[in-house]
mmCIF file of C-alpha atoms in Angstrom:
data_model
loop_
_atom_site.group_PDB
_atom_site.id
_atom_site.type_symbol
_atom_site.label_atom_id
_atom_site.label_comp_id
_atom_site.label_asym_id
_atom_site.label_seq_id
_atom_site.Cartn_x
_atom_site.Cartn_y
_atom_site.Cartn_z
ATOM 1 C CA GLU A 1 21.859 44.338 -0.024
ATOM 2 C CA ALA A 2 19.968 41.591 -0.831
ATOM 3 C CA SER A 3 16.834 40.442 -2.148
ATOM 4 C CA PHE A 4 14.693 36.949 -1.655
ATOM 5 C CA ARG A 5 11.509 35.620 -3.306
ATOM 6 C CA VAL A 6 8.670 34.536 -0.811
ATOM 7 C CA LYS A 7 5.651 32.563 -1.313
ATOM 8 C CA LEU A 8 2.957 32.491 1.387
ATOM 9 C CA LEU A 9 0.318 30.140 0.749
ATOM 10 C CA THR A 10 -2.142 30.676 3.795
ATOM 11 C CA ALA A 11 -4.417 33.798 3.677
ATOM 12 C CA ASN A 12 -4.125 35.320 6.991
ATOM 13 C CA THR A 13 -2.049 38.331 8.504
ATOM 14 C CA HIS A 14 1.609 37.900 8.492
ATOM 15 C CA TRP A 15 4.716 38.629 8.971
ATOM 16 C CA ILE A 16 8.208 38.370 7.903
ATOM 17 C CA LYS A 17 11.665 38.129 10.215
ATOM 18 C CA VAL A 18 15.193 38.249 9.261
ATOM 19 C CA ASP A 19 17.633 37.038 10.908
ATOM 20 C CA ASP A 20 21.909 36.857 11.569
ATOM 21 C CA ILE A 21 22.216 33.246 11.966
ATOM 22 C CA ASP A 22 26.101 32.569 10.584
ATOM 23 C CA GLY A 23 27.073 32.938 14.217
ATOM 24 C CA VAL A 24 30.094 35.292 13.363
ATOM 25 C CA ALA A 25 30.244 38.152 15.265
ATOM 26 C CA PRO A 26 29.508 40.695 15.288
ATOM 27 C CA LEU A 27 25.394 39.260 15.648
ATOM 28 C CA TYR A 28 23.135 41.481 14.024
ATOM 29 C CA THR A 29 19.549 42.608 15.747
ATOM 30 C CA SER A 30 17.030 40.486 14.517
ATOM 31 C CA THR A 31 14.165 42.432 12.439
ATOM 32 C CA THR A 32 10.355 41.682 11.719
ATOM 33 C CA THR A 33 8.439 43.639 9.545
ATOM 34 C CA VAL A 34 4.695 45.184 9.976
ATOM 35 C CA THR A 35 1.813 42.801 9.778
ATOM 36 C CA PHE A 36 0.212 42.586 6.602
ATOM 37 C CA ASN A 37 -2.663 40.760 4.797
ATOM 38 C CA VAL A 38 -2.846 37.944 2.100
ATOM 39 C CA ILE A 39 -6.185 37.004 0.913
ATOM 40 C CA PRO A 40 -7.356 34.071 -1.101
ATOM 41 C CA ASN A 41 -6.121 33.211 -4.485
ATOM 42 C CA ALA A 42 -9.546 33.561 -6.900
ATOM 43 C CA VAL A 43 -7.706 32.319 -9.990
ATOM 44 C CA GLU A 44 -8.706 28.330 -9.182
ATOM 45 C CA ARG A 45 -11.422 27.268 -6.919
ATOM 46 C CA ARG A 46 -11.681 23.917 -5.207
ATOM 47 C CA LEU A 47 -14.278 22.012 -3.197
ATOM 48 C CA LEU A 48 -13.120 20.198 -0.055
ATOM 49 C CA VAL A 49 -14.686 17.692 1.957
ATOM 50 C CA VAL A 50 -13.674 17.351 5.690
ATOM 51 C CA HIS A 51 -14.448 14.084 7.151
ATOM 52 C CA PRO A 52 -14.714 13.207 11.125
ATOM 53 C CA GLY A 53 -11.580 13.199 12.470
ATOM 54 C CA GLU A 54 -10.217 15.474 9.697
ATOM 55 C CA THR A 55 -9.374 18.942 10.318
ATOM 56 C CA HIS A 56 -8.933 22.089 7.307
ATOM 57 C CA ARG A 57 -5.576 23.384 7.579
ATOM 58 C CA PRO A 58 -5.331 26.377 4.852
ATOM 59 C CA GLY A 59 -1.892 26.507 3.089
ATOM 60 C CA LYS A 60 -1.389 23.101 2.931
ATOM 61 C CA HIS A 61 -0.528 22.845 -0.702
ATOM 62 C CA PRO A 62 1.718 20.246 -2.390
ATOM 63 C CA GLU A 63 3.441 23.567 -3.414
ATOM 64 C CA SER A 64 4.945 23.870 -0.096
ATOM 65 C CA PRO A 65 7.860 22.483 0.673
ATOM 66 C CA VAL A 66 6.415 20.832 3.834
ATOM 67 C CA TYR A 67 3.739 19.274 2.579
ATOM 68 C CA SER A 68 2.464 15.399 2.616
ATOM 69 C CA PRO A 69 -0.860 14.270 1.466
ATOM 70 C CA PRO A 70 -4.067 14.671 1.946
ATOM 71 C CA LEU A 71 -4.494 18.375 0.739
ATOM 72 C CA GLY A 72 -5.606 21.132 2.783
ATOM 73 C CA LYS A 73 -6.544 19.069 5.811
ATOM 74 C CA ILE A 74 -4.568 17.136 8.449
ATOM 75 C CA GLY A 75 -5.648 13.687 10.328
ATOM 76 C CA SER A 76 -7.385 10.682 9.054
ATOM 77 C CA PRO A 77 -11.017 10.064 9.251
ATOM 78 C CA SER A 78 -12.535 8.369 11.709
ATOM 79 C CA VAL A 79 -13.839 4.984 11.247
ATOM 80 C CA GLN A 80 -17.534 4.375 10.887
ATOM 81 C CA THR A 81 -20.588 2.181 11.164
ATOM 82 C CA ALA A 82 -22.660 1.251 8.360
ATOM 83 C CA GLY A 83 -26.232 2.784 9.317
ATOM 84 C CA GLU A 84 -24.863 5.042 11.820
ATOM 85 C CA GLU A 85 -25.224 9.039 11.168
ATOM 86 C CA PHE A 86 -22.505 11.403 10.729
ATOM 87 C CA THR A 87 -21.581 14.944 9.937
ATOM 88 C CA VAL A 88 -19.308 16.640 6.798
ATOM 89 C CA THR A 89 -18.252 19.826 6.521
ATOM 90 C CA VAL A 90 -17.820 21.025 2.431
ATOM 91 C CA LEU A 91 -15.643 24.264 2.158
ATOM 92 C CA ALA A 92 -15.455 26.685 -0.660
ATOM 93 C CA CYS A 93 -11.331 27.001 -1.433
ATOM 94 C CA ASP A 94 -9.246 28.694 -3.704
ATOM 95 C CA LYS A 95 -5.929 26.474 -5.562
ATOM 96 C CA TYR A 96 -4.263 26.385 -1.681
ATOM 97 C CA TYR A 97 -7.701 25.640 0.551
ATOM 98 C CA ASN A 98 -7.658 28.809 1.564
ATOM 99 C CA ILE A 99 -11.777 29.271 2.187
ATOM 100 C CA LEU A 100 -12.969 31.388 -0.446
ATOM 101 C CA SER A 101 -16.181 32.497 -0.295
ATOM 102 C CA THR A 102 -18.618 31.450 -3.336
ATOM 103 C CA ASN A 103 -22.382 30.666 -4.711
ATOM 104 C CA VAL A 104 -23.282 27.335 -5.721
ATOM 105 C CA TYR A 105 -25.128 24.450 -5.122
ATOM 106 C CA VAL A 106 -23.552 20.950 -4.270
ATOM 107 C CA SER A 107 -24.372 17.832 -3.213
ATOM 108 C CA LEU A 108 -22.465 14.511 -2.153
ATOM 109 C CA ALA A 109 -21.872 11.006 -3.616
ATOM 110 C CA THR A 110 -19.627 8.121 -3.132
ATOM 111 C CA THR A 111 -16.667 7.134 -5.926
ATOM 112 C CA ASN A 112 -14.477 3.801 -5.562
ATOM 113 C CA GLU A 113 -16.939 1.590 -4.194
ATOM 114 C CA PRO A 114 -19.707 3.548 -4.422
ATOM 115 C CA ASP A 115 -22.462 2.591 -2.036
ATOM 116 C CA PRO A 116 -26.257 3.227 -3.686
ATOM 117 C CA TYR A 117 -28.145 3.307 -0.425
ATOM 118 C CA ALA A 118 -26.165 6.576 0.916
ATOM 119 C CA ILE A 119 -28.482 8.911 2.667
ATOM 120 C CA PHE A 120 -27.303 12.683 2.336
ATOM 121 C CA ILE A 121 -29.225 15.105 4.478
ATOM 122 C CA PRO A 122 -29.630 17.653 2.850
ATOM 123 C CA ILE A 123 -29.289 16.463 -0.703
ATOM 124 C CA ASN A 124 -28.151 19.460 -2.328
ATOM 125 C CA GLN A 125 -27.653 22.783 -0.699
ATOM 126 C CA GLN A 126 -26.128 26.727 -1.321
ATOM 127 C CA LEU A 127 -22.503 26.839 -0.011
ATOM 128 C CA ILE A 128 -21.096 30.566 0.748
ATOM 129 C CA ASP A 129 -18.024 29.445 2.376
ATOM 130 C CA LYS A 130 -19.020 25.834 4.303
ATOM 131 C CA SER A 131 -21.849 23.572 4.608
ATOM 132 C CA THR A 132 -22.724 20.628 6.644
ATOM 133 C CA PHE A 133 -23.910 17.513 5.640
ATOM 134 C CA ASN A 134 -25.393 14.603 7.491
ATOM 135 C CA VAL A 135 -24.729 11.070 6.379
ATOM 136 C CA ILE A 136 -25.644 7.580 6.491
ATOM 137 C CA LEU A 137 -23.651 4.823 4.376
ATOM 138 C CA LYS A 138 -25.213 1.257 4.372
ATOM 139 C CA ARG A 139 -22.726 -0.483 2.422
ATOM 140 C CA ALA A 140 -19.965 -1.762 4.770
ATOM 141 C CA VAL A 141 -15.961 -2.060 3.048
ATOM 142 C CA THR A 142 -15.518 -5.101 0.907
ATOM 143 C CA PRO A 143 -13.180 -7.993 2.782
ATOM 144 C CA THR A 144 -10.180 -6.804 0.631
ATOM 145 C CA GLY A 145 -9.597 -3.831 2.165
ATOM 146 C CA THR A 146 -10.295 -1.369 -0.053
ATOM 147 C CA GLN A 147 -11.536 1.649 1.207
ATOM 148 C CA GLN A 148 -14.865 4.100 0.140
ATOM 149 C CA ARG A 149 -14.088 7.639 -0.704
ATOM 150 C CA THR A 150 -16.483 10.490 -0.561
ATOM 151 C CA PHE A 151 -16.359 12.992 -3.023
ATOM 152 C CA ILE A 152 -17.990 16.285 -3.894
ATOM 153 C CA ARG A 153 -19.979 17.955 -6.859
ATOM 154 C CA THR A 154 -22.435 20.606 -7.573
ATOM 155 C CA ASN A 155 -25.511 19.276 -8.860
ATOM 156 C CA ASN A 156 -26.259 20.850 -11.824
ATOM 157 C CA THR A 157 -25.538 18.166 -14.619
ATOM 158 C CA GLY A 158 -22.517 16.735 -12.156
ATOM 159 C CA ASN A 159 -20.333 19.043 -13.661
ATOM 160 C CA MET A 160 -17.935 21.401 -11.671
ATOM 161 C CA ILE A 161 -18.041 24.961 -13.258
ATOM 162 C CA ASP A 162 -15.115 26.407 -12.314
ATOM 163 C CA TYR A 163 -14.497 23.995 -9.248
ATOM 164 C CA ILE A 164 -12.294 20.830 -8.523
ATOM 165 C CA TYR A 165 -13.342 18.397 -5.774
ATOM 166 C CA ASN A 166 -10.413 17.426 -3.431
ATOM 167 C CA PRO A 167 -8.783 15.014 -6.054
ATOM 168 C CA PRO A 168 -9.385 11.254 -4.857
ATOM 169 C CA ALA A 169 -5.759 10.229 -5.124
ATOM 170 C CA THR A 170 -4.824 12.890 -2.225
ATOM 171 C CA ASN A 171 -8.026 11.532 0.306
ATOM 172 C CA LEU A 172 -7.580 9.078 2.666
ATOM 173 C CA GLY A 173 -10.028 6.306 2.188
ATOM 174 C CA LEU A 174 -13.348 6.415 4.591
ATOM 175 C CA ILE A 175 -13.801 3.171 6.329
ATOM 176 C CA VAL A 176 -17.117 1.570 7.170
ATOM 177 C CA VAL A 177 -17.488 -1.200 9.130
ATOM 178 C CA PRO A 178 -20.778 -3.687 9.404
ATOM 179 C CA ALA A 179 -23.070 -3.079 12.229
ATOM 180 C CA ALA A 180 -24.390 -5.513 14.717
ATOM 181 C CA ALA A 181 -25.554 -8.683 13.731
ATOM 182 C CA THR A 182 -29.056 -9.424 13.506
ATOM 183 C CA LYS A 183 -30.094 -11.495 10.507
ATOM 184 C CA LEU A 184 -29.293 -14.657 8.611
ATOM 185 C CA LEU A 185 -29.196 -14.145 4.721
ATOM 186 C CA VAL A 186 -30.123 -16.848 2.359
ATOM 187 C CA ILE A 187 -28.749 -16.310 -1.192
ATOM 188 C CA PRO A 188 -30.220 -18.973 -4.083
ATOM 189 C CA ALA A 189 -28.682 -19.862 -7.061
ATOM 190 C CA GLY A 190 -29.257 -16.793 -9.367
ATOM 191 C CA GLN A 191 -29.281 -13.789 -6.815
ATOM 192 C CA THR A 192 -26.534 -12.076 -6.011
ATOM 193 C CA TYR A 193 -25.444 -10.383 -2.795
ATOM 194 C CA ASN A 194 -26.348 -7.172 -2.461
ATOM 195 C CA PRO A 195 -24.751 -5.281 0.659
ATOM 196 C CA GLY A 196 -25.892 -2.074 1.713
ATOM 197 C CA SER A 197 -29.824 -3.140 0.955
ATOM 198 C CA ASP A 198 -32.529 -4.100 2.826
ATOM 199 C CA THR A 199 -33.103 -7.525 0.637
ATOM 200 C CA GLY A 200 -29.333 -7.998 0.418
ATOM 201 C CA VAL A 201 -29.928 -9.692 -2.766
ATOM 202 C CA ILE A 202 -30.594 -8.773 -6.407
ATOM 203 C CA GLY A 203 -31.862 -10.663 -9.446
ATOM 204 C CA VAL A 204 -34.201 -14.059 -9.197
ATOM 205 C CA PRO A 205 -34.000 -17.699 -7.701
ATOM 206 C CA THR A 206 -33.234 -20.124 -10.920
ATOM 207 C CA THR A 207 -35.527 -22.341 -12.049
ATOM 208 C CA GLN A 208 -34.491 -25.675 -10.232
ATOM 209 C CA THR A 209 -35.256 -29.416 -11.729
ATOM 210 C CA ALA A 210 -36.579 -32.038 -9.318
ATOM 211 C CA GLY A 211 -33.562 -34.042 -8.321
ATOM 212 C CA SER A 212 -31.012 -32.176 -9.411
ATOM 213 C CA GLU A 213 -29.103 -31.164 -6.619
ATOM 214 C CA PHE A 214 -28.194 -27.053 -6.240
ATOM 215 C CA VAL A 215 -26.196 -24.664 -3.647
ATOM 216 C CA TYR A 216 -27.224 -21.495 -1.832
ATOM 217 C CA LYS A 217 -25.516 -19.594 0.481
ATOM 218 C CA VAL A 218 -25.987 -18.396 3.947
ATOM 219 C CA LEU A 219 -24.627 -15.342 5.770
ATOM 220 C CA LEU A 220 -25.060 -13.640 9.302
ATOM 221 C CA THR A 221 -25.275 -9.887 8.207
ATOM 222 C CA ASP A 222 -26.622 -6.628 9.691
ATOM 223 C CA ASN A 223 -30.054 -4.953 9.599
ATOM 224 C CA TYR A 224 -28.507 -3.416 6.138
ATOM 225 C CA SER A 225 -27.015 -6.780 4.832
ATOM 226 C CA ASN A 226 -23.524 -6.517 5.145
ATOM 227 C CA ILE A 227 -21.582 -9.712 6.473
ATOM 228 C CA ASN A 228 -20.811 -9.501 10.146
ATOM 229 C CA ARG A 229 -17.556 -11.886 11.015
ATOM 230 C CA THR A 230 -16.917 -10.846 14.697
ATOM 231 C CA ALA A 231 -20.327 -11.473 15.953
ATOM 232 C CA THR A 232 -21.292 -14.981 17.849
ATOM 233 C CA MET A 233 -21.336 -17.389 14.931
ATOM 234 C CA PRO A 234 -24.925 -19.636 15.031
ATOM 235 C CA THR A 235 -25.635 -23.230 14.640
ATOM 236 C CA VAL A 236 -28.141 -23.104 11.877
ATOM 237 C CA LYS A 237 -31.012 -25.597 10.974
ATOM 238 C CA VAL A 238 -31.897 -25.394 6.921
ATOM 239 C CA THR A 239 -35.651 -26.133 6.369
ATOM 240 C CA SER A 240 -37.978 -26.236 2.829
ATOM 241 C CA GLU A 241 -41.455 -26.811 1.879
ATOM 242 C CA ASP A 242 -40.697 -30.049 0.433
ATOM 243 C CA PRO A 243 -41.116 -32.712 2.994
ATOM 244 C CA TYR A 244 -39.080 -35.015 0.709
ATOM 245 C CA ASP A 245 -35.782 -32.798 0.354
ATOM 246 C CA SER A 246 -32.611 -34.014 0.890
ATOM 247 C CA SER A 247 -30.341 -31.095 2.387
ATOM 248 C CA SER A 248 -28.486 -31.611 5.597
ATOM 249 C CA PRO A 249 -31.216 -30.089 8.459
ATOM 250 C CA TRP A 250 -28.054 -28.899 10.435
ATOM 251 C CA GLY A 251 -24.448 -27.257 10.063
ATOM 252 C CA GLY A 252 -21.586 -25.698 11.860
ATOM 253 C CA TYR A 253 -21.907 -21.492 10.442
ATOM 254 C CA ASP A 254 -18.922 -19.416 10.024
ATOM 255 C CA GLY A 255 -20.634 -16.914 8.830
ATOM 256 C CA THR A 256 -20.208 -16.797 5.011
ATOM 257 C CA SER A 257 -20.975 -20.588 4.098
#
């Protein structure tokens, strides 16, 4: 007689099998139990966001000896293009990422490198077990390689009540690349580059003094003012309304001059 401790993490119909593995005769016949049900654990509730390229995997949790990040899912998020719509799924889960029905309202937001121009359709919606959102991200990832993560929260005062969103440290970054290059963006002194926006800049140009030299930048961007370094670089001509200016009228261009 022997007793074993068993912890099953996946809510489903299961069975347990016992095998004689010592390789010494006599070898006894294996036995399998009748099936039994494992239900979700309602003590701790979580919300899980699943991006394109990822698949939900209930029971995938650090308490499993074969666990590897991220929590509750497998795969890697697909690379997204600024301005192009994609769909994410939000799941109501227990601690072990088994679907556990609920009744809350959720909304989406971005963190790590927030995209203030992101569009979420709908803005918020009721979640019973799973809901889908259409997402448009307009700000591309920075050249440093920092990755953007999408996280979820309830929409009432931003608190999670008794829900926990999938911890960002265990999520894989969602990479957003620029769309096709479409325009040249001029940034004079006093203004700051603002990718993801229609204008591409914030602030007010600094007042200049006649005869004093100043510097401005020219960027090759997509429709959402994200720098595109993979497009064919043009030769640009710079002009002003001052017929007596001394700026260089022509120049080679690398996309960020």
